[in-house]
Amino acid sequence: MSSNNSKLTAPENEGQPVEAETDAKPAAGSHEDYHPPTSYLETIVHLFKGNIGPGLFAMGDAFKNGGLIVGPVLTVVIAVICIHCQHVLIACSKKMRDLRGDAVCADYAATVEQCFENGPIKLRGWSRTMGHLVDVFICVTQLGFCCIYFVFISTNVKQILQAYGIDMDVHLVMLLALAPVLLSSLITNLKWLTPVSLFANVCMILGLAITLYYALKDGLPEVTERAYWTNGSQLALFFGTAIFAFEGIALVMPLKNAMRKPRQFESTLGVLNVGMFLVSVMFMFAGSVGYMKWGEQVGGSLTLNLGDTILAQSVKLMVSMGVLLGYPLQFFVAVQIMWPSAKQVCGMEGRSLAGELIFRSLLVLVTLAIAELVPALGLFISLIGALCSTALALVFPPVIELIACSEPNKGPGIWICLKNLIILVLALLGFFTGSYESLKQIVKHFGEEEFH
């Protein structure tokens, strides 16, 4: 798999004036790989859409597994740690860029590879393996998101059809969703995806607003009717769902490198902090209100609790549209990693647009096939979150910071070691317990289906 994201990038020279970045032009002979740089607003639209998807509407289910007090507290903790780890990734990437004298920051996998390559001698032999491992995790995570998107869309559309007396199997609904998903996935340029992401954001925010209106219009039950905390196995499921919701780290370097002024991405009021703060507030509100309103009956998606009114059906359609149009952004990251290797295997040279479109189409069909096999939305979200999202969001960043901050015959320092050790312990605890509980619930779910 390739770790090269340079075809996305506009040059970033940290020592140069900002104006030098705004006039970025492709080098001579490189026109076929050039993509127009994105602005602050365009990038925040993509960041928002990359994090606002089925995970937002799954937060009610997460709070059911976390409890009314423990859920919000852990959500804030997970949000702060995830955003911090994204900043750690950017800092390590910039450090490796300066060390190597590169023009742009490397992507996630290349940054991990370079940190190991320039770290302690005993770790250098692992550099390529670690880079490839990150690529594999990113592809599994992003394509896992795409599978979940298929499940989410089909589950909601099935409910809409049932409200009008049309009983259609969920697997058939997924097949009907294939055409629009496939068409949107054939957009190959991040800048051209901006209007798609913007419309998707509008759909999701309107859908959430109307969902919360439904939840609040008749008042909420007494707080005492809800669990304040839960047991260990449920907390493990909470962790998987929450980490899935906050896992946008695979988008960080592609979005930063695609900006006209990349320094605006990680600054104090930059794209990352502003975007993720707004995302975190939405997650907290959706989870708290959803669990308070529907309690133990809250669905794997809040939209599944809305009933059969016309407005409720329009919300489900709106949110399904938002998720559908978010598919190409998640898909974009996986294709960016996999396509160069696929092109090399097939002996293609140059841009090969026709080849890329065929490859994208085949990959969409793969995600559809996987989604058809596991339609249990909540359990699928928890498993993907606990397995791959945890590794990408919470394991690799502290590891590479420990390596990047190490100096010959000297460690990275007591505070960096302590901070990263705490993050790694939390991550590994969530990784193993979340994966175990999710797999156990999936086995139980399909066992019950077989029995019936």
mmCIF file with all atom_site columns, N, CA, C and O in Angstrom, residues 284-318:
data_model
loop_
_atom_site.group_PDB
_atom_site.id
_atom_site.type_symbol
_atom_site.label_atom_id
_atom_site.label_alt_id
_atom_site.label_comp_id
_atom_site.label_asym_id
_atom_site.label_entity_id
_atom_site.label_seq_id
_atom_site.pdbx_PDB_ins_code
_atom_site.Cartn_x
_atom_site.Cartn_y
_atom_site.Cartn_z
_atom_site.occupancy
_atom_site.B_iso_or_equiv
_atom_site.pdbx_formal_charge
_atom_site.auth_seq_id
_atom_site.auth_comp_id
_atom_site.auth_asym_id
_atom_site.auth_atom_id
_atom_site.pdbx_PDB_model_num
ATOM 1   N N  . MET A 1 284 ? -22.473 15.384 22.595 1.00 0.00 ? 284 MET A N  1
ATOM 2   C CA . MET A 1 284 ? -22.936 15.418 23.984 1.00 0.00 ? 284 MET A CA 1
ATOM 3   C C  . MET A 1 284 ? -24.452 15.640 24.047 1.00 0.00 ? 284 MET A C  1
ATOM 4   O O  . MET A 1 284 ? -25.172 14.962 24.789 1.00 0.00 ? 284 MET A O  1
ATOM 5   N N  . PHE A 1 285 ? -24.921 16.603 23.265 1.00 0.00 ? 285 PHE A N  1
ATOM 6   C CA . PHE A 1 285 ? -26.343 16.959 23.281 1.00 0.00 ? 285 PHE A CA 1
ATOM 7   C C  . PHE A 1 285 ? -27.195 15.812 22.744 1.00 0.00 ? 285 PHE A C  1
ATOM 8   O O  . PHE A 1 285 ? -28.215 15.438 23.337 1.00 0.00 ? 285 PHE A O  1
ATOM 9   N N  . ALA A 1 286 ? -26.756 15.235 21.622 1.00 0.00 ? 286 ALA A N  1
ATOM 10  C CA . ALA A 1 286 ? -27.510 14.134 21.010 1.00 0.00 ? 286 ALA A CA 1
ATOM 11  C C  . ALA A 1 286 ? -27.582 12.932 21.952 1.00 0.00 ? 286 ALA A C  1
ATOM 12  O O  . ALA A 1 286 ? -28.639 12.314 22.118 1.00 0.00 ? 286 ALA A O  1
ATOM 13  N N  . GLY A 1 287 ? -26.448 12.587 22.577 1.00 0.00 ? 287 GLY A N  1
ATOM 14  C CA . GLY A 1 287 ? -26.413 11.435 23.479 1.00 0.00 ? 287 GLY A CA 1
ATOM 15  C C  . GLY A 1 287 ? -27.265 11.627 24.719 1.00 0.00 ? 287 GLY A C  1
ATOM 16  O O  . GLY A 1 287 ? -28.049 10.749 25.095 1.00 0.00 ? 287 GLY A O  1
ATOM 17  N N  . SER A 1 288 ? -27.129 12.799 25.347 1.00 0.00 ? 288 SER A N  1
ATOM 18  C CA . SER A 1 288 ? -27.864 13.072 26.598 1.00 0.00 ? 288 SER A CA 1
ATOM 19  C C  . SER A 1 288 ? -29.373 13.102 26.364 1.00 0.00 ? 288 SER A C  1
ATOM 20  O O  . SER A 1 288 ? -30.143 12.446 27.084 1.00 0.00 ? 288 SER A O  1
ATOM 21  N N  . VAL A 1 289 ? -29.797 13.867 25.356 1.00 0.00 ? 289 VAL A N  1
ATOM 22  C CA . VAL A 1 289 ? -31.238 13.993 25.091 1.00 0.00 ? 289 VAL A CA 1
ATOM 23  C C  . VAL A 1 289 ? -31.822 12.661 24.615 1.00 0.00 ? 289 VAL A C  1
ATOM 24  O O  . VAL A 1 289 ? -32.915 12.263 25.053 1.00 0.00 ? 289 VAL A O  1
ATOM 25  N N  . GLY A 1 290 ? -31.096 11.972 23.737 1.00 0.00 ? 290 GLY A N  1
ATOM 26  C CA . GLY A 1 290 ? -31.586 10.695 23.212 1.00 0.00 ? 290 GLY A CA 1
ATOM 27  C C  . GLY A 1 290 ? -31.806 9.663  24.303 1.00 0.00 ? 290 GLY A C  1
ATOM 28  O O  . GLY A 1 290 ? -32.864 9.006  24.359 1.00 0.00 ? 290 GLY A O  1
ATOM 29  N N  . TYR A 1 291 ? -30.840 9.528  25.210 1.00 0.00 ? 291 TYR A N  1
ATOM 30  C CA . TYR A 1 291 ? -30.987 8.540  26.288 1.00 0.00 ? 291 TYR A CA 1
ATOM 31  C C  . TYR A 1 291 ? -32.047 8.973  27.301 1.00 0.00 ? 291 TYR A C  1
ATOM 32  O O  . TYR A 1 291 ? -32.832 8.155  27.785 1.00 0.00 ? 291 TYR A O  1
ATOM 33  N N  . MET A 1 292 ? -32.059 10.257 27.634 1.00 0.00 ? 292 MET A N  1
ATOM 34  C CA . MET A 1 292 ? -33.067 10.751 28.577 1.00 0.00 ? 292 MET A CA 1
ATOM 35  C C  . MET A 1 292 ? -34.484 10.495 28.052 1.00 0.00 ? 292 MET A C  1
ATOM 36  O O  . MET A 1 292 ? -35.386 10.107 28.797 1.00 0.00 ? 292 MET A O  1
ATOM 37  N N  . LYS A 1 293 ? -34.702 10.699 26.760 1.00 0.00 ? 293 LYS A N  1
ATOM 38  C CA . LYS A 1 293 ? -36.038 10.566 26.182 1.00 0.00 ? 293 LYS A CA 1
ATOM 39  C C  . LYS A 1 293 ? -36.465 9.100  26.058 1.00 0.00 ? 293 LYS A C  1
ATOM 40  O O  . LYS A 1 293 ? -37.570 8.724  26.471 1.00 0.00 ? 293 LYS A O  1
ATOM 41  N N  . TRP A 1 294 ? -35.614 8.263  25.474 1.00 0.00 ? 294 TRP A N  1
ATOM 42  C CA . TRP A 1 294 ? -36.041 6.903  25.127 1.00 0.00 ? 294 TRP A CA 1
ATOM 43  C C  . TRP A 1 294 ? -35.462 5.811  26.024 1.00 0.00 ? 294 TRP A C  1
ATOM 44  O O  . TRP A 1 294 ? -35.872 4.666  25.916 1.00 0.00 ? 294 TRP A O  1
ATOM 45  N N  . GLY A 1 295 ? -34.512 6.163  26.882 1.00 0.00 ? 295 GLY A N  1
ATOM 46  C CA . GLY A 1 295 ? -33.992 5.203  27.849 1.00 0.00 ? 295 GLY A CA 1
ATOM 47  C C  . GLY A 1 295 ? -33.470 3.927  27.224 1.00 0.00 ? 295 GLY A C  1
ATOM 48  O O  . GLY A 1 295 ? -32.729 3.960  26.232 1.00 0.00 ? 295 GLY A O  1
ATOM 49  N N  . GLU A 1 296 ? -33.885 2.785  27.760 1.00 0.00 ? 296 GLU A N  1
ATOM 50  C CA . GLU A 1 296 ? -33.399 1.483  27.271 1.00 0.00 ? 296 GLU A CA 1
ATOM 51  C C  . GLU A 1 296 ? -33.941 1.143  25.887 1.00 0.00 ? 296 GLU A C  1
ATOM 52  O O  . GLU A 1 296 ? -33.450 0.229  25.231 1.00 0.00 ? 296 GLU A O  1
ATOM 53  N N  . GLN A 1 297 ? -34.957 1.888  25.449 1.00 0.00 ? 297 GLN A N  1
ATOM 54  C CA . GLN A 1 297 ? -35.525 1.626  24.111 1.00 0.00 ? 297 GLN A CA 1
ATOM 55  C C  . GLN A 1 297 ? -34.851 2.460  23.020 1.00 0.00 ? 297 GLN A C  1
ATOM 56  O O  . GLN A 1 297 ? -35.253 2.395  21.854 1.00 0.00 ? 297 GLN A O  1
ATOM 57  N N  . VAL A 1 298 ? -33.837 3.230  23.355 1.00 0.00 ? 298 VAL A N  1
ATOM 58  C CA . VAL A 1 298 ? -33.174 4.066  22.350 1.00 0.00 ? 298 VAL A CA 1
ATOM 59  C C  . VAL A 1 298 ? -32.525 3.169  21.298 1.00 0.00 ? 298 VAL A C  1
ATOM 60  O O  . VAL A 1 298 ? -31.937 2.132  21.604 1.00 0.00 ? 298 VAL A O  1
ATOM 61  N N  . GLY A 1 299 ? -32.684 3.533  20.032 1.00 0.00 ? 299 GLY A N  1
ATOM 62  C CA . GLY A 1 299 ? -32.198 2.695  18.939 1.00 0.00 ? 299 GLY A CA 1
ATOM 63  C C  . GLY A 1 299 ? -30.712 2.881  18.664 1.00 0.00 ? 299 GLY A C  1
ATOM 64  O O  . GLY A 1 299 ? -30.073 3.794  19.201 1.00 0.00 ? 299 GLY A O  1
ATOM 65  N N  . GLY A 1 300 ? -30.157 2.007  17.821 1.00 0.00 ? 300 GLY A N  1
ATOM 66  C CA . GLY A 1 300 ? -28.765 2.146  17.390 1.00 0.00 ? 300 GLY A CA 1
ATOM 67  C C  . GLY A 1 300 ? -28.563 3.462  16.662 1.00 0.00 ? 300 GLY A C  1
ATOM 68  O O  . GLY A 1 300 ? -27.445 3.953  16.546 1.00 0.00 ? 300 GLY A O  1
ATOM 69  N N  . SER A 1 301 ? -29.662 4.030  16.168 1.00 0.00 ? 301 SER A N  1
ATOM 70  C CA . SER A 1 301 ? -29.679 5.387  15.621 1.00 0.00 ? 301 SER A CA 1
ATOM 71  C C  . SER A 1 301 ? -30.918 6.085  16.174 1.00 0.00 ? 301 SER A C  1
ATOM 72  O O  . SER A 1 301 ? -31.999 5.493  16.237 1.00 0.00 ? 301 SER A O  1
ATOM 73  N N  . LEU A 1 302 ? -30.765 7.344  16.597 1.00 0.00 ? 302 LEU A N  1
ATOM 74  C CA . LEU A 1 302 ? -31.895 8.090  17.159 1.00 0.00 ? 302 LEU A CA 1
ATOM 75  C C  . LEU A 1 302 ? -33.064 8.184  16.192 1.00 0.00 ? 302 LEU A C  1
ATOM 76  O O  . LEU A 1 302 ? -34.229 8.263  16.607 1.00 0.00 ? 302 LEU A O  1
ATOM 77  N N  . THR A 1 303 ? -32.779 8.174  14.899 1.00 0.00 ? 303 THR A N  1
ATOM 78  C CA . THR A 1 303 ? -33.844 8.297  13.899 1.00 0.00 ? 303 THR A CA 1
ATOM 79  C C  . THR A 1 303 ? -34.813 7.118  13.958 1.00 0.00 ? 303 THR A C  1
ATOM 80  O O  . THR A 1 303 ? -35.958 7.237  13.514 1.00 0.00 ? 303 THR A O  1
ATOM 81  N N  . LEU A 1 304 ? -34.348 5.978  14.497 1.00 0.00 ? 304 LEU A N  1
ATOM 82  C CA . LEU A 1 304 ? -35.205 4.794  14.553 1.00 0.00 ? 304 LEU A CA 1
ATOM 83  C C  . LEU A 1 304 ? -36.274 4.910  15.637 1.00 0.00 ? 304 LEU A C  1
ATOM 84  O O  . LEU A 1 304 ? -37.183 4.080  15.706 1.00 0.00 ? 304 LEU A O  1
ATOM 85  N N  . ASN A 1 305 ? -36.201 5.939  16.495 1.00 0.00 ? 305 ASN A N  1
ATOM 86  C CA . ASN A 1 305 ? -37.178 6.136  17.569 1.00 0.00 ? 305 ASN A CA 1
ATOM 87  C C  . ASN A 1 305 ? -38.238 7.197  17.237 1.00 0.00 ? 305 ASN A C  1
ATOM 88  O O  . ASN A 1 305 ? -39.016 7.577  18.105 1.00 0.00 ? 305 ASN A O  1
ATOM 89  N N  . LEU A 1 306 ? -38.259 7.686  16.002 1.00 0.00 ? 306 LEU A N  1
ATOM 90  C CA . LEU A 1 306 ? -39.091 8.843  15.692 1.00 0.00 ? 306 LEU A CA 1
ATOM 91  C C  . LEU A 1 306 ? -40.547 8.536  15.372 1.00 0.00 ? 306 LEU A C  1
ATOM 92  O O  . LEU A 1 306 ? -41.364 9.444  15.291 1.00 0.00 ? 306 LEU A O  1
ATOM 93  N N  . GLY A 1 307 ? -40.874 7.272  15.147 1.00 0.00 ? 307 GLY A N  1
ATOM 94  C CA . GLY A 1 307 ? -42.277 6.952  14.847 1.00 0.00 ? 307 GLY A CA 1
ATOM 95  C C  . GLY A 1 307 ? -42.609 7.068  13.368 1.00 0.00 ? 307 GLY A C  1
ATOM 96  O O  . GLY A 1 307 ? -41.720 7.064  12.509 1.00 0.00 ? 307 GLY A O  1
ATOM 97  N N  . ASP A 1 308 ? -43.902 7.212  13.058 1.00 0.00 ? 308 ASP A N  1
ATOM 98  C CA . ASP A 1 308 ? -44.366 7.108  11.669 1.00 0.00 ? 308 ASP A CA 1
ATOM 99  C C  . ASP A 1 308 ? -45.003 8.373  11.100 1.00 0.00 ? 308 ASP A C  1
ATOM 100 O O  . ASP A 1 308 ? -45.682 8.324  10.083 1.00 0.00 ? 308 ASP A O  1
ATOM 101 N N  . THR A 1 309 ? -44.825 9.531  11.743 1.00 0.00 ? 309 THR A N  1
ATOM 102 C CA . THR A 1 309 ? -45.403 10.758 11.200 1.00 0.00 ? 309 THR A CA 1
ATOM 103 C C  . THR A 1 309 ? -44.653 11.177 9.936  1.00 0.00 ? 309 THR A C  1
ATOM 104 O O  . THR A 1 309 ? -43.515 10.751 9.702  1.00 0.00 ? 309 THR A O  1
ATOM 105 N N  . ILE A 1 310 ? -45.282 12.031 9.134  1.00 0.00 ? 310 ILE A N  1
ATOM 106 C CA . ILE A 1 310 ? -44.661 12.475 7.880  1.00 0.00 ? 310 ILE A CA 1
ATOM 107 C C  . ILE A 1 310 ? -43.358 13.218 8.148  1.00 0.00 ? 310 ILE A C  1
ATOM 108 O O  . ILE A 1 310 ? -42.350 12.992 7.466  1.00 0.00 ? 310 ILE A O  1
ATOM 109 N N  . LEU A 1 311 ? -43.356 14.084 9.165  1.00 0.00 ? 311 LEU A N  1
ATOM 110 C CA . LEU A 1 311 ? -42.142 14.835 9.481  1.00 0.00 ? 311 LEU A CA 1
ATOM 111 C C  . LEU A 1 311 ? -41.023 13.896 9.938  1.00 0.00 ? 311 LEU A C  1
ATOM 112 O O  . LEU A 1 311 ? -39.862 14.071 9.573  1.00 0.00 ? 311 LEU A O  1
ATOM 113 N N  . ALA A 1 312 ? -41.404 12.879 10.726 1.00 0.00 ? 312 ALA A N  1
ATOM 114 C CA . ALA A 1 312 ? -40.414 11.905 11.191 1.00 0.00 ? 312 ALA A CA 1
ATOM 115 C C  . ALA A 1 312 ? -39.792 11.156 10.007 1.00 0.00 ? 312 ALA A C  1
ATOM 116 O O  . ALA A 1 312 ? -38.580 10.929 9.966  1.00 0.00 ? 312 ALA A O  1
ATOM 117 N N  . GLN A 1 313 ? -40.622 10.803 9.035  1.00 0.00 ? 313 GLN A N  1
ATOM 118 C CA . GLN A 1 313 ? -40.111 10.104 7.850  1.00 0.00 ? 313 GLN A CA 1
ATOM 119 C C  . GLN A 1 313 ? -39.197 11.017 7.027  1.00 0.00 ? 313 GLN A C  1
ATOM 120 O O  . GLN A 1 313 ? -38.199 10.570 6.471  1.00 0.00 ? 313 GLN A O  1
ATOM 121 N N  . SER A 1 314 ? -39.559 12.298 6.985  1.00 0.00 ? 314 SER A N  1
ATOM 122 C CA . SER A 1 314 ? -38.717 13.239 6.225  1.00 0.00 ? 314 SER A CA 1
ATOM 123 C C  . SER A 1 314 ? -37.346 13.402 6.902  1.00 0.00 ? 314 SER A C  1
ATOM 124 O O  . SER A 1 314 ? -36.334 13.572 6.228  1.00 0.00 ? 314 SER A O  1
ATOM 125 N N  . VAL A 1 315 ? -37.325 13.335 8.242  1.00 0.00 ? 315 VAL A N  1
ATOM 126 C CA . VAL A 1 315 ? -36.049 13.416 8.968  1.00 0.00 ? 315 VAL A CA 1
ATOM 127 C C  . VAL A 1 315 ? -35.186 12.210 8.632  1.00 0.00 ? 315 VAL A C  1
ATOM 128 O O  . VAL A 1 315 ? -33.984 12.339 8.371  1.00 0.00 ? 315 VAL A O  1
ATOM 129 N N  . LYS A 1 316 ? -35.795 11.033 8.652  1.00 0.00 ? 316 LYS A N  1
ATOM 130 C CA . LYS A 1 316 ? -35.042 9.814  8.326  1.00 0.00 ? 316 LYS A CA 1
ATOM 131 C C  . LYS A 1 316 ? -34.467 9.892  6.915  1.00 0.00 ? 316 LYS A C  1
ATOM 132 O O  . LYS A 1 316 ? -33.322 9.492  6.670  1.00 0.00 ? 316 LYS A O  1
ATOM 133 N N  . LEU A 1 317 ? -35.284 10.425 5.981  1.00 0.00 ? 317 LEU A N  1
ATOM 134 C CA . LEU A 1 317 ? -34.818 10.569 4.602  1.00 0.00 ? 317 LEU A CA 1
ATOM 135 C C  . LEU A 1 317 ? -33.682 11.590 4.523  1.00 0.00 ? 317 LEU A C  1
ATOM 136 O O  . LEU A 1 317 ? -32.676 11.384 3.828  1.00 0.00 ? 317 LEU A O  1
ATOM 137 N N  . MET A 1 318 ? -33.829 12.691 5.264  1.00 0.00 ? 318 MET A N  1
ATOM 138 C CA . MET A 1 318 ? -32.830 13.761 5.273  1.00 0.00 ? 318 MET A CA 1
ATOM 139 C C  . MET A 1 318 ? -31.490 13.265 5.826  1.00 0.00 ? 318 MET A C  1
ATOM 140 O O  . MET A 1 318 ? -30.422 13.485 5.247  1.00 0.00 ? 318 MET A O  1
#
